[in-house]
Amino acid sequence: QLYCLLLRLPRDVVPDIRAICMEELGTWMKTYAASFLTDSYLKYIGWTLYDKQWEVRLQCVKALQGLYGHRDTAAHMELFTRRFKTRMVSMVLDKELSVAVEVVKLLTLMLENMGEVLTDEDCQSVYPIVFVSNRPLATAAGIFLYRR
């Protein structure tokens, strides 16, 4: 059943369906890591990081937070991280502020649970955000800076 949903995902015209799929896929990956925490499923989350609808991108980032938030699951994310790290770092400038806030929180989890996966150049993309006028985004960037 999941496979059928994932096959429809790229063509689906209803953003709510894509967002729900990403939320559930993240839950399943966290709960049943042995079965679902594989590159064949992770790629769907990576691809939808580029979705045009901010709600879908937000659910992808939240699903990734659940995975990068634990050292044991983060350890299985190396290939995914290499493929999609550039996109995740660029999303700190997402036009939807709620997505940008969650991305900075995601990068903070990556710092904490994956060691030196973020380069100095990656981190420098986050530092100026401390000075933005949006309080939640600036706070998230401040926490990132503190943990760095």
Short mmCIF file of C-alpha atoms in Angstrom, two decimals:
data_model
loop_
_atom_site.label_atom_id
_atom_site.label_comp_id
_atom_site.label_asym_id
_atom_site.label_seq_id
_atom_site.Cartn_x
_atom_site.Cartn_y
_atom_site.Cartn_z
CA GLN A 1 0.00 0.00 0.00
CA LEU A 2 2.84 2.42 0.83
CA TYR A 3 4.52 1.58 -2.45
CA CYS A 4 1.36 2.52 -4.37
CA LEU A 5 1.20 5.86 -2.55
CA LEU A 6 4.84 6.58 -3.27
CA LEU A 7 4.42 5.82 -6.96
CA ARG A 8 1.65 8.43 -7.15
CA LEU A 9 3.49 11.01 -5.05
CA PRO A 10 5.41 12.88 -7.78
CA ARG A 11 2.32 13.20 -10.00
CA ASP A 12 -0.16 14.05 -7.28
CA VAL A 13 -1.71 17.47 -7.73
CA VAL A 14 -3.05 17.78 -4.17
CA PRO A 15 -0.33 19.11 -1.85
CA ASP A 16 -2.16 17.82 1.24
CA ILE A 17 -1.73 14.24 0.03
CA ARG A 18 1.99 14.74 -0.52
CA ALA A 19 2.36 16.36 2.91
CA ILE A 20 0.49 13.53 4.66
CA CYS A 21 2.60 10.94 2.83
CA MET A 22 5.81 12.62 3.96
CA GLU A 23 4.61 12.87 7.54
CA GLU A 24 3.65 9.19 7.62
CA LEU A 25 6.78 8.05 5.83
CA GLY A 26 8.88 9.87 8.43
CA THR A 27 6.94 8.18 11.24
CA TRP A 28 7.36 4.77 9.67
CA MET A 29 11.08 5.33 9.13
CA LYS A 30 11.54 6.23 12.76
CA THR A 31 9.36 3.42 14.10
CA TYR A 32 10.38 0.66 11.67
CA ALA A 33 13.89 1.74 10.78
CA ALA A 34 14.99 -1.72 9.68
CA SER A 35 12.34 -1.81 6.96
CA PHE A 36 11.90 1.81 5.90
CA LEU A 37 15.12 3.69 6.70
CA THR A 38 16.66 2.88 3.33
CA ASP A 39 17.72 4.96 0.37
CA SER A 40 14.84 3.59 -1.68
CA TYR A 41 12.38 5.36 0.68
CA LEU A 42 14.57 8.28 1.78
CA LYS A 43 14.79 9.51 -1.81
CA TYR A 44 11.10 10.42 -1.72
CA ILE A 45 11.69 12.76 1.20
CA GLY A 46 14.72 14.21 -0.57
CA TRP A 47 12.83 14.83 -3.79
CA THR A 48 9.96 16.54 -2.04
CA LEU A 49 12.34 18.98 -0.35
CA TYR A 50 12.04 20.71 -3.74
CA ASP A 51 8.23 20.75 -3.74
CA LYS A 52 6.58 24.03 -4.75
CA GLN A 53 4.16 23.94 -1.82
CA TRP A 54 5.61 25.05 1.50
CA GLU A 55 3.36 22.67 3.47
CA VAL A 56 4.97 19.70 1.77
CA ARG A 57 8.49 21.02 2.33
CA LEU A 58 7.63 21.63 5.99
CA GLN A 59 6.48 18.03 6.49
CA CYS A 60 9.65 16.74 4.83
CA VAL A 61 11.81 18.79 7.17
CA LYS A 62 9.83 17.64 10.21
CA ALA A 63 10.17 14.01 9.10
CA LEU A 64 13.92 14.52 8.77
CA GLN A 65 14.07 16.10 12.24
CA GLY A 66 12.65 12.87 13.63
CA LEU A 67 15.39 10.91 11.90
CA TYR A 68 18.35 13.20 12.57
CA GLY A 69 17.18 13.71 16.15
CA HIS A 70 18.52 10.31 17.24
CA ARG A 71 22.10 9.17 16.82
CA ASP A 72 21.12 5.62 15.88
CA THR A 73 18.92 6.70 12.95
CA ALA A 74 21.20 9.59 11.98
CA ALA A 75 24.00 7.08 11.52
CA HIS A 76 22.04 5.52 8.63
CA MET A 77 21.57 8.87 6.88
CA GLU A 78 25.07 9.36 5.43
CA LEU A 79 24.24 8.79 1.76
CA PHE A 80 21.05 10.84 2.02
CA THR A 81 22.98 13.63 3.72
CA ARG A 82 25.61 13.69 0.99
CA ARG A 83 22.95 13.86 -1.73
CA PHE A 84 20.64 16.44 -0.15
CA LYS A 85 22.76 18.48 2.28
CA THR A 86 23.18 21.32 -0.20
CA ARG A 87 19.42 21.59 -0.56
CA MET A 88 18.83 21.47 3.20
CA VAL A 89 21.39 24.21 3.82
CA SER A 90 19.90 26.39 1.07
CA MET A 91 16.47 26.06 2.66
CA VAL A 92 17.48 28.33 5.55
CA LEU A 93 16.51 31.07 3.09
CA ASP A 94 13.13 29.51 2.26
CA LYS A 95 10.51 32.13 1.43
CA GLU A 96 8.15 30.55 3.96
CA LEU A 97 9.54 31.48 7.37
CA SER A 98 8.08 28.47 9.19
CA VAL A 99 10.02 26.18 6.82
CA ALA A 100 13.23 28.17 7.35
CA VAL A 101 12.83 27.92 11.15
CA GLU A 102 12.42 24.16 11.00
CA VAL A 103 15.37 23.79 8.63
CA VAL A 104 17.65 25.64 11.06
CA LYS A 105 16.41 23.30 13.81
CA LEU A 106 17.14 20.35 11.49
CA LEU A 107 20.68 21.58 10.86
CA THR A 108 21.15 21.92 14.63
CA LEU A 109 20.14 18.27 15.06
CA MET A 110 22.59 17.32 12.33
CA LEU A 111 25.35 19.15 14.21
CA GLU A 112 24.51 17.33 17.42
CA ASN A 113 24.07 13.82 16.06
CA MET A 114 26.29 13.53 12.99
CA GLY A 115 29.52 15.15 14.10
CA GLU A 116 31.33 17.11 11.41
CA VAL A 117 28.84 16.59 8.59
CA LEU A 118 28.32 20.35 8.18
CA THR A 119 31.33 22.21 6.82
CA ASP A 120 32.32 25.72 7.87
CA GLU A 121 30.84 26.97 4.60
CA ASP A 122 27.52 25.26 5.39
CA CYS A 123 27.46 26.86 8.84
CA GLN A 124 28.27 30.29 7.45
CA SER A 125 24.98 30.18 5.59
CA VAL A 126 23.17 30.09 8.94
CA TYR A 127 25.16 32.70 10.91
CA PRO A 128 23.63 35.87 9.32
CA ILE A 129 20.15 34.62 10.10
CA VAL A 130 20.76 35.52 13.74
CA PHE A 131 20.12 39.13 12.69
CA VAL A 132 16.81 38.68 10.84
CA SER A 133 13.74 40.45 12.18
CA ASN A 134 11.68 37.26 12.50
CA ARG A 135 12.11 36.27 16.15
CA PRO A 136 11.58 32.47 15.86
CA LEU A 137 14.03 32.26 12.95
CA ALA A 138 16.66 34.39 14.72
CA THR A 139 16.24 32.31 17.89
CA ALA A 140 16.70 29.03 16.00
CA ALA A 141 19.83 30.45 14.34
CA GLY A 142 21.13 31.59 17.73
CA ILE A 143 20.73 28.08 19.12
CA PHE A 144 22.53 26.72 16.05
CA LEU A 145 25.38 29.18 16.62
CA TYR A 146 25.56 28.29 20.32
CA ARG A 147 25.73 24.54 19.59
CA ARG A 148 28.36 25.05 16.90
#
